[in-house]
XYZ file of C-alpha atoms in Angstrom:
357
model
C 0.051 -0.029 0.020
C 2.686 2.342 0.976
C 4.890 1.677 -2.020
C 1.912 2.241 -4.304
C 0.956 5.390 -2.811
C 4.541 6.729 -3.055
C 4.544 5.540 -6.881
C 1.484 7.621 -7.436
C 2.853 10.542 -5.617
C 5.977 10.358 -7.431
C 4.234 10.332 -10.970
C 2.148 13.290 -10.017
C 5.159 15.344 -8.511
C 6.390 18.604 -10.373
C 9.821 16.913 -10.574
C 8.196 14.279 -13.008
C 6.754 17.159 -14.928
C 10.223 18.702 -15.364
C 11.450 15.345 -16.433
C 8.950 14.902 -19.162
C 9.818 18.468 -20.315
C 13.426 17.516 -20.477
C 12.730 14.390 -22.303
C 10.657 16.338 -25.032
C 13.502 18.876 -25.412
C 16.115 15.998 -25.706
C 13.957 14.357 -28.383
C 13.617 17.293 -30.251
C 17.327 18.070 -29.987
C 18.095 14.464 -31.158
C 15.706 14.906 -34.203
C 17.346 18.194 -35.126
C 20.899 16.660 -34.842
C 19.824 13.610 -36.879
C 18.251 15.781 -39.712
C 21.440 17.782 -39.765
C 23.454 14.598 -40.113
C 21.284 13.505 -42.839
C 21.562 16.775 -44.782
C 25.128 17.724 -44.281
C 26.657 14.228 -44.344
C 24.868 11.325 -45.609
C 23.137 12.960 -48.626
C 26.283 14.421 -49.989
C 28.007 11.069 -49.610
C 25.255 9.331 -51.517
C 26.287 11.580 -54.446
C 22.925 11.796 -56.349
C 22.068 8.043 -55.652
C 19.531 8.765 -52.944
C 16.189 10.356 -52.257
C 15.601 12.514 -49.162
C 12.868 11.142 -47.204
C 10.504 14.052 -46.008
C 7.774 11.814 -44.476
C 7.421 8.204 -43.560
C 5.006 6.458 -41.369
C 2.843 3.483 -40.574
C -0.238 5.268 -39.360
C -2.976 2.677 -39.121
C -0.946 -0.392 -38.281
C -0.472 -1.819 -41.773
C -0.258 1.124 -44.274
C 3.079 2.676 -45.065
C 2.787 6.420 -46.054
C 5.951 7.702 -47.828
C 7.123 10.901 -49.338
C 10.633 11.635 -50.734
C 12.378 14.180 -53.022
C 14.393 12.903 -55.861
C 17.889 14.239 -56.318
C 18.303 16.776 -59.204
C 19.130 15.403 -62.673
C 17.579 11.953 -62.069
C 16.021 10.836 -65.402
C 12.142 10.059 -65.203
C 10.521 8.500 -68.159
C 6.982 9.599 -69.365
C 5.024 12.826 -69.448
C 5.230 15.665 -66.900
C 5.245 14.391 -63.280
C 2.419 16.715 -62.104
C -0.016 15.603 -64.776
C 0.843 11.861 -64.247
C 0.228 12.396 -60.518
C -3.274 13.622 -61.239
C -4.170 10.658 -63.206
C -2.994 8.206 -60.541
C -5.237 5.929 -58.371
C -4.678 5.410 -54.848
C -2.411 2.557 -55.280
C -0.021 4.870 -57.258
C -0.570 3.359 -60.729
C -1.745 5.354 -63.753
C -5.096 4.609 -65.109
C -3.711 3.844 -68.833
C -0.024 3.099 -68.264
C 2.163 1.223 -65.969
C 3.677 3.175 -62.798
C 6.914 4.785 -63.413
C 8.005 4.747 -59.893
C 8.103 1.866 -57.287
C 9.082 1.502 -53.724
C 11.503 -1.279 -53.119
C 11.275 -3.709 -50.192
C 14.754 -5.467 -49.881
C 15.585 -8.339 -47.633
C 18.622 -10.508 -48.361
C 17.960 -11.476 -51.937
C 14.195 -10.752 -52.066
C 12.857 -7.558 -53.779
C 9.390 -6.529 -53.589
C 7.984 -3.739 -55.621
C 4.987 -1.516 -54.696
C 3.543 1.126 -57.062
C 4.351 4.877 -56.189
C 3.264 8.206 -57.736
C 5.478 11.067 -59.065
C 4.646 14.621 -58.531
C 6.260 17.961 -59.768
C 6.715 20.321 -56.726
C 6.184 24.131 -57.137
C 10.061 24.578 -56.812
C 10.490 22.309 -59.914
C 11.834 19.421 -57.755
C 10.038 15.963 -58.340
C 8.865 14.098 -55.355
C 7.742 10.317 -55.084
C 4.759 9.547 -52.841
C 3.401 6.099 -52.005
C 0.619 4.522 -49.993
C 1.448 0.839 -49.414
C -0.702 -1.776 -47.621
C 1.512 -4.265 -45.837
C 0.803 -7.926 -45.733
C -0.244 -10.377 -48.279
C -3.071 -11.804 -46.069
C -4.765 -8.522 -45.925
C -4.318 -7.937 -49.618
C -1.077 -6.021 -49.642
C 2.548 -6.364 -50.705
C 3.862 -9.949 -49.356
C 6.534 -8.614 -46.825
C 7.131 -11.108 -44.086
C 8.741 -10.794 -40.432
C 11.977 -9.336 -40.280
C 13.975 -6.187 -41.482
C 13.473 -4.567 -44.756
C 15.532 -1.781 -46.298
C 13.476 0.460 -48.441
C 14.653 2.078 -51.835
C 13.087 3.578 -54.918
C 13.113 2.213 -58.632
C 12.363 4.656 -61.388
C 11.544 4.057 -64.998
C 14.231 6.183 -66.834
C 13.019 5.328 -70.336
C 16.137 3.029 -70.792
C 16.268 -0.837 -70.364
C 17.721 -0.545 -66.960
C 15.847 1.330 -64.259
C 17.342 3.861 -61.952
C 17.451 2.540 -58.217
C 17.908 5.016 -55.348
C 18.335 4.778 -51.708
C 15.864 6.140 -49.318
C 17.769 8.240 -46.840
C 15.999 10.286 -44.044
C 14.701 10.693 -40.508
C 12.284 7.943 -40.385
C 8.959 8.262 -38.734
C 8.352 11.922 -37.528
C 7.635 12.828 -33.947
C 3.901 13.459 -33.056
C 2.262 15.711 -30.477
C -1.299 15.742 -29.297
C -3.759 13.218 -27.997
C -2.941 10.494 -30.619
C -0.040 8.428 -31.866
C 0.659 6.480 -35.122
C -0.541 3.035 -34.542
C 2.262 0.371 -35.249
C 0.163 -2.692 -34.629
C -2.166 -4.128 -37.270
C -5.630 -4.482 -35.794
C -6.214 -7.500 -38.226
C -3.076 -9.499 -37.864
C -1.414 -8.173 -34.776
C 1.944 -7.841 -36.585
C 3.802 -4.751 -35.430
C 5.458 -2.344 -38.045
C 8.289 0.140 -36.908
C 10.194 2.375 -39.054
C 13.713 3.234 -38.257
C 17.236 3.895 -40.002
C 20.141 1.476 -40.750
C 23.507 2.732 -39.573
C 24.063 4.241 -42.844
C 20.896 6.260 -42.627
C 18.650 4.290 -45.013
C 15.038 3.817 -44.279
C 14.390 0.524 -42.693
C 10.971 -1.347 -41.778
C 11.015 -3.944 -39.207
C 8.072 -6.314 -38.738
C 7.563 -8.148 -35.543
C 5.278 -11.082 -34.965
C 2.070 -10.494 -33.088
C 2.002 -10.601 -29.197
C -0.763 -11.899 -27.173
C -3.189 -9.477 -25.849
C -6.941 -9.357 -24.534
C -8.876 -6.427 -25.838
C -12.077 -5.229 -24.303
C -15.080 -5.225 -26.730
C -17.767 -3.990 -24.478
C -18.588 -3.566 -20.532
C -22.275 -4.380 -20.044
C -23.938 -3.152 -17.023
C -26.514 -4.619 -14.721
C -28.234 -4.034 -11.417
C -26.264 -7.209 -10.075
C -22.938 -6.684 -11.805
C -21.413 -6.535 -15.006
C -20.164 -8.815 -17.961
C -17.094 -7.917 -19.929
C -16.802 -8.986 -23.457
C -13.241 -9.328 -24.724
C -11.308 -10.825 -27.599
C -7.778 -12.542 -27.427
C -5.357 -11.772 -30.264
C -1.915 -13.091 -30.988
C -0.446 -16.584 -30.844
C -3.224 -19.206 -30.040
C -5.975 -16.722 -30.113
C -8.344 -19.333 -31.500
C -8.886 -21.909 -28.868
C -10.854 -24.562 -30.883
C -11.294 -27.541 -28.693
C -9.508 -26.039 -25.673
C -10.706 -25.266 -22.363
C -12.570 -21.913 -21.887
C -10.155 -19.200 -20.610
C -10.074 -18.298 -16.848
C -10.222 -14.711 -15.826
C -8.815 -13.609 -12.549
C -10.456 -10.472 -10.833
C -7.833 -8.872 -8.733
C -8.420 -6.354 -6.006
C -5.637 -3.751 -6.027
C -5.570 -3.062 -2.294
C -6.114 -6.390 -0.573
C -4.792 -8.502 -3.671
C -7.806 -10.612 -3.254
C -8.013 -12.797 -6.170
C -11.319 -14.365 -7.571
C -11.617 -16.697 -10.652
C -14.303 -16.833 -13.178
C -14.676 -19.058 -16.311
C -15.305 -17.116 -19.524
C -17.934 -18.324 -22.147
C -17.488 -18.130 -25.883
C -19.247 -15.787 -28.022
C -20.975 -17.241 -30.941
C -19.321 -17.221 -34.400
C -16.097 -15.846 -33.099
C -13.491 -18.236 -31.964
C -11.464 -15.411 -30.388
C -14.246 -13.610 -28.386
C -15.416 -14.389 -24.938
C -17.766 -13.170 -22.057
C -16.905 -13.233 -18.512
C -19.909 -12.500 -16.096
C -18.941 -10.705 -12.818
C -21.557 -10.985 -9.946
C -20.251 -7.874 -8.338
C -23.397 -7.650 -5.906
C -22.291 -10.714 -4.241
C -18.523 -10.013 -4.370
C -18.216 -6.512 -3.200
C -17.192 -5.307 0.202
C -19.894 -2.620 0.666
C -17.769 -1.131 3.602
C -14.926 0.187 1.682
C -13.804 1.416 -1.742
C -12.336 -1.349 -3.870
C -10.462 -1.213 -7.349
C -10.680 -4.450 -9.220
C -8.682 -5.213 -12.253
C -9.097 -8.196 -14.756
C -6.363 -10.585 -16.244
C -6.348 -13.529 -18.312
C -4.796 -16.882 -16.712
C -1.910 -18.050 -18.782
C -2.801 -21.199 -20.930
C -0.995 -24.586 -21.059
C 2.025 -22.958 -22.723
C 2.618 -20.729 -19.701
C 3.673 -17.184 -19.845
C 2.482 -13.921 -17.970
C -1.015 -13.218 -17.081
C -2.742 -10.913 -19.856
C -4.177 -7.768 -18.566
C -7.721 -7.325 -20.009
C -8.099 -3.657 -21.406
C -7.675 -1.515 -24.518
C -4.394 -1.876 -25.952
C -4.631 -1.834 -29.703
C -5.385 2.022 -30.101
C -3.642 5.240 -31.127
C -4.264 7.123 -27.883
C -1.501 8.670 -25.751
C -3.876 8.602 -22.674
C -6.581 6.064 -22.845
C -7.650 6.829 -19.267
C -8.599 10.468 -20.356
C -10.293 9.668 -23.588
C -11.873 6.315 -22.955
C -14.360 7.005 -20.218
C -17.125 4.163 -19.962
C -20.345 5.337 -18.146
C -20.672 4.647 -14.521
C -23.505 2.425 -13.112
C -24.936 1.266 -9.763
C -24.844 -2.172 -8.195
C -26.766 -3.308 -5.213
C -24.650 -5.355 -2.775
C -25.988 -8.327 -0.775
C -26.561 -6.187 2.420
C -28.699 -3.692 0.375
C -26.019 -1.081 0.093
C -25.796 0.699 -3.279
C -22.255 0.685 -4.973
C -21.276 2.830 -7.673
C -19.006 1.083 -10.255
C -16.896 3.358 -12.393
C -15.033 1.386 -15.253
C -11.788 3.161 -16.203
C -8.519 2.474 -17.938
C -5.013 2.767 -16.809
C -2.127 4.395 -18.519
C -1.256 1.149 -19.958
C -4.752 0.564 -21.117
C -5.854 -2.051 -18.633
C -9.445 -2.053 -17.492
C -10.273 -1.180 -13.684
C -13.501 -1.292 -12.062
C -13.645 1.204 -9.194
C -16.387 0.371 -6.614
C -17.451 3.017 -4.403
C -20.222 2.468 -1.681
C -22.711 5.181 -1.523
C -23.417 6.831 1.751
C -26.930 6.689 3.143
C -28.896 9.511 1.756
C -26.629 9.888 -1.167
C -28.945 10.336 -4.634
């Protein structure tokens, strides 16, 4: 109890706010220094064989968005780039002609091409823009787990295409209440953009990790039921025993176990019913969290919550409505569902005093 209170006080202290400010300034300084390194050292060393990345990010967990400036003097076949850009569809291919630019995904001896668009900037420079869906199983390019170096391939009008490196700062820094979502909500794979030691743009694809996501919190006068889905390895449990959910009280560390029941037509979705009216101690405030007991293969318990999102502070944005439960002794208890900074679901149960409306 004392340790937890001290941790909360430390996180809320002015010293931690100063620390966050220092971290932000350090990150901004690092980004500025990296940009200077790219423009003053790496790009000149490439001697016209690299395009300068201006923007690169995986925004929705599985779509790469890219914009890069071509070096001066690079031959590009076909009509004026700006008119070609206007005729391009969302995948980057012209309606009546093959694309004249491609993004290259390179891993060892494997090369995968994805169509891109050419665009003439106002200052006369030519840029390449691309929106690429990642993953063959969702209809995108067949990139697999591991590290992929990104480059460009341009149709120069000659038999041999022009190949350029992509050098830049990687994914930009974001402010505000949201952040880029790097985990695919359909496959669970994680996509992270970074740089090689030589400054080339690199995409790292990591396998899905197990997680338990809240689908809905149902309210009732006697308690609640939480609908959740399990993603990642062994998510579908055909023929396996139903998962066990532990209800853990944060102060007393009381642990109660409940068996989840499957939801129809979805092998990964479950419902756990919590009869809070019979479980609550109506004499004190209680905070309960939910976690999934590891399966036969072991591992750590999974916190049930909201993890696959793009929010910086799920606790401030995700605010399920409160509801009231009647305890066995007749006391009315207010139940407030909330999410922690890490996205774990908590049920804060506060007894109402007599006469409180």
